[in-house]
Amino acid sequence: MTEPTALDRWERRTQGPLLALAVLFAIAYAFPIVDPDAPQALLDACHLVNWAVWGTFAVDYVIRLWLSEDRLRFVRGNPLALLAVALPLVQPLRLLKLVSMLFLAGQRARMASQVRVTTYVAGSCLGLLVFGALAVLEVERGKPGASIHTLEDAIWWAFTTMTTVGYGDMAPTTGLGRALAIGLMLSGIALLGVVTANIAAWFIARFESENEEERRQTEAIRVLTEEVRALRAQVAALSGVSGVSGDRVGDEKVS
């Protein structure tokens, strides 16, 4: 068994706290958008939480880079981790940073393959729906000619956009809002493809399992049949030997 490296031990110890911090970041990101008229002290606290979580992820990235045996390979293999700590907390990039952090925290969770895929797909769909709605509401609300003014409007728009239905009753009017719409549409198509592939893989695995069980049963029946034939041959041979011996004994008595 391979001895875990210092990087492995660090990731196991920090995966839970970092996931909790990512969720805290999501809450702090969403609250000022949902309730922009909240007390200023509460809004400032959310802003402080954003910075604190960003700093924690930055420190974690630096420590993981330092513990890595091949630092260049680590950087190439963790682009989202670098993105999560390199992007500043400016208004247009906060959603991208949030998605990076949540994905990074999800990468640290150790689950079975099938469970991990299902969790990623379900979590990604829900996350894109909610945070896509929040992001477009943040950039569209109050803009001239905008049709998205409330959280309900934004969630409805995000849902129709992700599923590529596009009723057209609501649409972003700003450049950043349209860029978010493009990202949401592409992400929705990709996730629907992953869902379809995952369901197909599940059915194929079930069919292969059933076919393998049938092959095992068929092979067992074949082996049993051969054993029965061999036993029959042995019984026939023994019967023949017994018959010959009986004939000889009878001949001797007659003599």
mmCIF file of N, CA and C in Angstrom, residues 130-206:
data_model
loop_
_atom_site.group_PDB
_atom_site.id
_atom_site.type_symbol
_atom_site.label_atom_id
_atom_site.label_comp_id
_atom_site.label_asym_id
_atom_site.label_seq_id
_atom_site.Cartn_x
_atom_site.Cartn_y
_atom_site.Cartn_z
ATOM 1 N N VAL A 130 -29.390 28.558 -9.423
ATOM 2 C CA VAL A 130 -29.537 29.567 -8.370
ATOM 3 C C VAL A 130 -28.581 30.729 -8.575
ATOM 4 N N PHE A 131 -27.312 30.412 -8.760
ATOM 5 C CA PHE A 131 -26.327 31.486 -8.827
ATOM 6 C C PHE A 131 -26.315 32.185 -10.179
ATOM 7 N N GLY A 132 -26.748 31.481 -11.226
ATOM 8 C CA GLY A 132 -26.948 32.176 -12.495
ATOM 9 C C GLY A 132 -28.066 33.197 -12.384
ATOM 10 N N ALA A 133 -29.138 32.804 -11.672
ATOM 11 C CA ALA A 133 -30.238 33.737 -11.449
ATOM 12 C C ALA A 133 -29.791 34.931 -10.612
ATOM 13 N N LEU A 134 -29.020 34.660 -9.571
ATOM 14 C CA LEU A 134 -28.532 35.757 -8.727
ATOM 15 C C LEU A 134 -27.619 36.698 -9.508
ATOM 16 N N ALA A 135 -26.747 36.133 -10.321
ATOM 17 C CA ALA A 135 -25.813 36.965 -11.067
ATOM 18 C C ALA A 135 -26.530 37.865 -12.070
ATOM 19 N N VAL A 136 -27.494 37.294 -12.804
ATOM 20 C CA VAL A 136 -28.185 38.111 -13.793
ATOM 21 C C VAL A 136 -29.069 39.149 -13.114
ATOM 22 N N LEU A 137 -29.626 38.815 -11.956
ATOM 23 C CA LEU A 137 -30.416 39.788 -11.219
ATOM 24 C C LEU A 137 -29.540 40.944 -10.744
ATOM 25 N N GLU A 138 -28.330 40.622 -10.335
ATOM 26 C CA GLU A 138 -27.412 41.656 -9.860
ATOM 27 C C GLU A 138 -27.054 42.649 -10.954
ATOM 28 N N VAL A 139 -26.861 42.159 -12.172
ATOM 29 C CA VAL A 139 -26.417 43.047 -13.246
ATOM 30 C C VAL A 139 -27.582 43.672 -14.014
ATOM 31 N N GLU A 140 -28.787 43.077 -13.918
ATOM 32 C CA GLU A 140 -29.913 43.574 -14.707
ATOM 33 C C GLU A 140 -30.858 44.480 -13.915
ATOM 34 N N ARG A 141 -30.969 44.274 -12.636
ATOM 35 C CA ARG A 141 -31.954 45.001 -11.839
ATOM 36 C C ARG A 141 -31.682 46.504 -11.876
ATOM 37 N N GLY A 142 -32.707 47.242 -12.231
ATOM 38 C CA GLY A 142 -32.599 48.694 -12.256
ATOM 39 C C GLY A 142 -32.055 49.275 -13.535
ATOM 40 N N LYS A 143 -31.691 48.438 -14.493
ATOM 41 C CA LYS A 143 -31.148 48.933 -15.756
ATOM 42 C C LYS A 143 -32.293 49.331 -16.693
ATOM 43 N N PRO A 144 -32.076 50.347 -17.538
ATOM 44 C CA PRO A 144 -33.133 50.779 -18.473
ATOM 45 C C PRO A 144 -33.521 49.657 -19.435
ATOM 46 N N GLY A 145 -34.820 49.426 -19.561
ATOM 47 C CA GLY A 145 -35.314 48.401 -20.474
ATOM 48 C C GLY A 145 -35.188 46.975 -19.977
ATOM 49 N N ALA A 146 -34.717 46.802 -18.747
ATOM 50 C CA ALA A 146 -34.533 45.455 -18.221
ATOM 51 C C ALA A 146 -35.886 44.801 -17.938
ATOM 52 N N SER A 147 -35.970 43.489 -18.144
ATOM 53 C CA SER A 147 -37.207 42.750 -17.870
ATOM 54 C C SER A 147 -37.068 41.837 -16.659
ATOM 55 N N ILE A 148 -35.892 41.776 -16.071
ATOM 56 C CA ILE A 148 -35.643 40.931 -14.904
ATOM 57 C C ILE A 148 -35.459 41.856 -13.700
ATOM 58 N N HIS A 149 -36.437 41.862 -12.807
ATOM 59 C CA HIS A 149 -36.405 42.802 -11.688
ATOM 60 C C HIS A 149 -36.442 42.117 -10.324
ATOM 61 N N THR A 150 -36.943 40.890 -10.252
ATOM 62 C CA THR A 150 -37.080 40.201 -8.968
ATOM 63 C C THR A 150 -36.352 38.860 -9.028
ATOM 64 N N LEU A 151 -36.180 38.262 -7.845
ATOM 65 C CA LEU A 151 -35.517 36.956 -7.786
ATOM 66 C C LEU A 151 -36.353 35.896 -8.500
ATOM 67 N N GLU A 152 -37.687 35.994 -8.384
ATOM 68 C CA GLU A 152 -38.550 35.036 -9.074
ATOM 69 C C GLU A 152 -38.373 35.128 -10.585
ATOM 70 N N ASP A 153 -38.297 36.367 -11.094
ATOM 71 C CA ASP A 153 -38.054 36.544 -12.531
ATOM 72 C C ASP A 153 -36.721 35.921 -12.933
ATOM 73 N N ALA A 154 -35.706 36.144 -12.118
ATOM 74 C CA ALA A 154 -34.370 35.659 -12.459
ATOM 75 C C ALA A 154 -34.306 34.136 -12.445
ATOM 76 N N ILE A 155 -34.950 33.506 -11.466
ATOM 77 C CA ILE A 155 -34.946 32.038 -11.407
ATOM 78 C C ILE A 155 -35.699 31.456 -12.607
ATOM 79 N N TRP A 156 -36.848 32.049 -12.957
ATOM 80 C CA TRP A 156 -37.594 31.581 -14.123
ATOM 81 C C TRP A 156 -36.756 31.716 -15.388
ATOM 82 N N TRP A 157 -36.090 32.860 -15.534
ATOM 83 C CA TRP A 157 -35.244 33.068 -16.715
ATOM 84 C C TRP A 157 -34.105 32.059 -16.732
ATOM 85 N N ALA A 158 -33.456 31.832 -15.581
ATOM 86 C CA ALA A 158 -32.326 30.893 -15.524
ATOM 87 C C ALA A 158 -32.776 29.479 -15.871
ATOM 88 N N PHE A 159 -33.959 29.082 -15.390
ATOM 89 C CA PHE A 159 -34.451 27.732 -15.661
ATOM 90 C C PHE A 159 -34.734 27.548 -17.150
ATOM 91 N N THR A 160 -35.425 28.499 -17.768
ATOM 92 C CA THR A 160 -35.730 28.371 -19.200
ATOM 93 C C THR A 160 -34.466 28.465 -20.050
ATOM 94 N N THR A 161 -33.476 29.206 -19.579
ATOM 95 C CA THR A 161 -32.227 29.327 -20.327
ATOM 96 C C THR A 161 -31.401 28.052 -20.223
ATOM 97 N N MET A 162 -31.285 27.488 -19.008
ATOM 98 C CA MET A 162 -30.509 26.264 -18.824
ATOM 99 C C MET A 162 -31.085 25.097 -19.609
ATOM 100 N N THR A 163 -32.408 25.017 -19.668
ATOM 101 C CA THR A 163 -33.045 23.920 -20.397
ATOM 102 C C THR A 163 -33.178 24.219 -21.880
ATOM 103 N N THR A 164 -32.653 25.367 -22.308
ATOM 104 C CA THR A 164 -32.668 25.816 -23.711
ATOM 105 C C THR A 164 -34.087 25.919 -24.254
ATOM 106 N N VAL A 165 -35.076 26.123 -23.378
ATOM 107 C CA VAL A 165 -36.447 26.343 -23.847
ATOM 108 C C VAL A 165 -36.579 27.748 -24.408
ATOM 109 N N GLY A 166 -36.170 28.745 -23.598
ATOM 110 C CA GLY A 166 -36.135 30.123 -24.070
ATOM 111 C C GLY A 166 -37.471 30.660 -24.522
ATOM 112 N N TYR A 167 -38.393 30.885 -23.600
ATOM 113 C CA TYR A 167 -39.698 31.419 -23.965
ATOM 114 C C TYR A 167 -39.604 32.825 -24.552
ATOM 115 N N GLY A 168 -38.594 33.570 -24.173
ATOM 116 C CA GLY A 168 -38.425 34.910 -24.711
ATOM 117 C C GLY A 168 -39.182 35.978 -23.965
ATOM 118 N N ASP A 169 -39.906 35.591 -22.890
ATOM 119 C CA ASP A 169 -40.640 36.603 -22.127
ATOM 120 C C ASP A 169 -39.708 37.469 -21.299
ATOM 121 N N MET A 170 -38.511 36.939 -20.998
ATOM 122 C CA MET A 170 -37.507 37.694 -20.255
ATOM 123 C C MET A 170 -36.151 37.456 -20.893
ATOM 124 N N ALA A 171 -35.373 38.520 -20.949
ATOM 125 C CA ALA A 171 -34.051 38.408 -21.555
ATOM 126 C C ALA A 171 -33.163 39.520 -21.012
ATOM 127 N N PRO A 172 -31.876 39.225 -20.807
ATOM 128 C CA PRO A 172 -30.966 40.271 -20.328
ATOM 129 C C PRO A 172 -30.730 41.318 -21.405
ATOM 130 N N THR A 173 -30.490 42.523 -20.971
ATOM 131 C CA THR A 173 -30.273 43.636 -21.911
ATOM 132 C C THR A 173 -28.856 44.177 -21.853
ATOM 133 N N THR A 174 -28.131 43.910 -20.764
ATOM 134 C CA THR A 174 -26.764 44.411 -20.638
ATOM 135 C C THR A 174 -25.787 43.426 -21.265
ATOM 136 N N GLY A 175 -24.615 43.921 -21.592
ATOM 137 C CA GLY A 175 -23.599 43.049 -22.176
ATOM 138 C C GLY A 175 -23.184 41.931 -21.235
ATOM 139 N N LEU A 176 -22.984 42.262 -19.953
ATOM 140 C CA LEU A 176 -22.592 41.247 -18.986
ATOM 141 C C LEU A 176 -23.712 40.231 -18.775
ATOM 142 N N GLY A 177 -24.963 40.717 -18.769
ATOM 143 C CA GLY A 177 -26.091 39.797 -18.624
ATOM 144 C C GLY A 177 -26.173 38.826 -19.782
ATOM 145 N N ARG A 178 -25.922 39.300 -21.000
ATOM 146 C CA ARG A 178 -25.949 38.408 -22.152
ATOM 147 C C ARG A 178 -24.787 37.419 -22.114
ATOM 148 N N ALA A 179 -23.636 37.865 -21.622
ATOM 149 C CA ALA A 179 -22.510 36.943 -21.475
ATOM 150 C C ALA A 179 -22.853 35.843 -20.468
ATOM 151 N N LEU A 180 -23.521 36.215 -19.381
ATOM 152 C CA LEU A 180 -23.975 35.217 -18.420
ATOM 153 C C LEU A 180 -24.970 34.251 -19.054
ATOM 154 N N ALA A 181 -25.845 34.767 -19.910
ATOM 155 C CA ALA A 181 -26.825 33.913 -20.586
ATOM 156 C C ALA A 181 -26.132 32.897 -21.483
ATOM 157 N N ILE A 182 -25.106 33.329 -22.201
ATOM 158 C CA ILE A 182 -24.364 32.400 -23.067
ATOM 159 C C ILE A 182 -23.723 31.299 -22.228
ATOM 160 N N GLY A 183 -23.084 31.699 -21.137
ATOM 161 C CA GLY A 183 -22.467 30.702 -20.265
ATOM 162 C C GLY A 183 -23.470 29.733 -19.676
ATOM 163 N N LEU A 184 -24.632 30.237 -19.314
ATOM 164 C CA LEU A 184 -25.662 29.389 -18.727
ATOM 165 C C LEU A 184 -26.221 28.414 -19.757
ATOM 166 N N MET A 185 -26.418 28.876 -20.989
ATOM 167 C CA MET A 185 -26.916 27.984 -22.032
ATOM 168 C C MET A 185 -25.916 26.876 -22.337
ATOM 169 N N LEU A 186 -24.658 27.229 -22.490
ATOM 170 C CA LEU A 186 -23.640 26.215 -22.781
ATOM 171 C C LEU A 186 -23.502 25.227 -21.625
ATOM 172 N N SER A 187 -23.551 25.751 -20.406
ATOM 173 C CA SER A 187 -23.452 24.870 -19.238
ATOM 174 C C SER A 187 -24.649 23.945 -19.153
ATOM 175 N N GLY A 188 -25.844 24.471 -19.439
ATOM 176 C CA GLY A 188 -27.041 23.639 -19.403
ATOM 177 C C GLY A 188 -26.979 22.509 -20.409
ATOM 178 N N ILE A 189 -26.531 22.816 -21.623
ATOM 179 C CA ILE A 189 -26.405 21.779 -22.650
ATOM 180 C C ILE A 189 -25.406 20.713 -22.206
ATOM 181 N N ALA A 190 -24.267 21.159 -21.661
ATOM 182 C CA ALA A 190 -23.237 20.210 -21.218
ATOM 183 C C ALA A 190 -23.752 19.323 -20.091
ATOM 184 N N LEU A 191 -24.456 19.913 -19.134
ATOM 185 C CA LEU A 191 -24.952 19.130 -18.004
ATOM 186 C C LEU A 191 -26.029 18.142 -18.428
ATOM 187 N N LEU A 192 -26.901 18.569 -19.352
ATOM 188 C CA LEU A 192 -27.912 17.640 -19.862
ATOM 189 C C LEU A 192 -27.249 16.464 -20.575
ATOM 190 N N GLY A 193 -26.149 16.757 -21.281
ATOM 191 C CA GLY A 193 -25.402 15.668 -21.921
ATOM 192 C C GLY A 193 -24.799 14.721 -20.902
ATOM 193 N N VAL A 194 -24.289 15.266 -19.802
ATOM 194 C CA VAL A 194 -23.717 14.421 -18.747
ATOM 195 C C VAL A 194 -24.807 13.566 -18.105
ATOM 196 N N VAL A 195 -25.973 14.165 -17.866
ATOM 197 C CA VAL A 195 -27.086 13.412 -17.281
ATOM 198 C C VAL A 195 -27.475 12.252 -18.189
ATOM 199 N N THR A 196 -27.623 12.536 -19.486
ATOM 200 C CA THR A 196 -27.992 11.488 -20.431
ATOM 201 C C THR A 196 -26.945 10.384 -20.475
ATOM 202 N N ALA A 197 -25.671 10.771 -20.518
ATOM 203 C CA ALA A 197 -24.597 9.777 -20.563
ATOM 204 C C ALA A 197 -24.557 8.950 -19.284
ATOM 205 N N ASN A 198 -24.801 9.593 -18.146
ATOM 206 C CA ASN A 198 -24.767 8.873 -16.872
ATOM 207 C C ASN A 198 -25.902 7.854 -16.781
ATOM 208 N N ILE A 199 -27.097 8.248 -17.243
ATOM 209 C CA ILE A 199 -28.227 7.314 -17.239
ATOM 210 C C ILE A 199 -27.959 6.149 -18.192
ATOM 211 N N ALA A 200 -27.428 6.462 -19.375
ATOM 212 C CA ALA A 200 -27.116 5.399 -20.335
ATOM 213 C C ALA A 200 -26.062 4.447 -19.772
ATOM 214 N N ALA A 201 -25.046 5.001 -19.112
ATOM 215 C CA ALA A 201 -24.000 4.160 -18.529
ATOM 216 C C ALA A 201 -24.570 3.263 -17.433
ATOM 217 N N TRP A 202 -25.540 3.787 -16.683
ATOM 218 C CA TRP A 202 -26.152 2.984 -15.625
ATOM 219 C C TRP A 202 -26.916 1.805 -16.211
ATOM 220 N N PHE A 203 -27.694 2.057 -17.285
ATOM 221 C CA PHE A 203 -28.442 0.981 -17.911
ATOM 222 C C PHE A 203 -27.492 -0.045 -18.531
ATOM 223 N N ILE A 204 -26.439 0.422 -19.176
ATOM 224 C CA ILE A 204 -25.483 -0.500 -19.790
ATOM 225 C C ILE A 204 -24.825 -1.369 -18.724
ATOM 226 N N ALA A 205 -24.466 -0.742 -17.590
ATOM 227 C CA ALA A 205 -23.849 -1.509 -16.508
ATOM 228 C C ALA A 205 -24.801 -2.570 -15.968
ATOM 229 N N ARG A 206 -26.093 -2.212 -15.860
ATOM 230 C CA ARG A 206 -27.075 -3.188 -15.388
ATOM 231 C C ARG A 206 -27.208 -4.350 -16.371
#
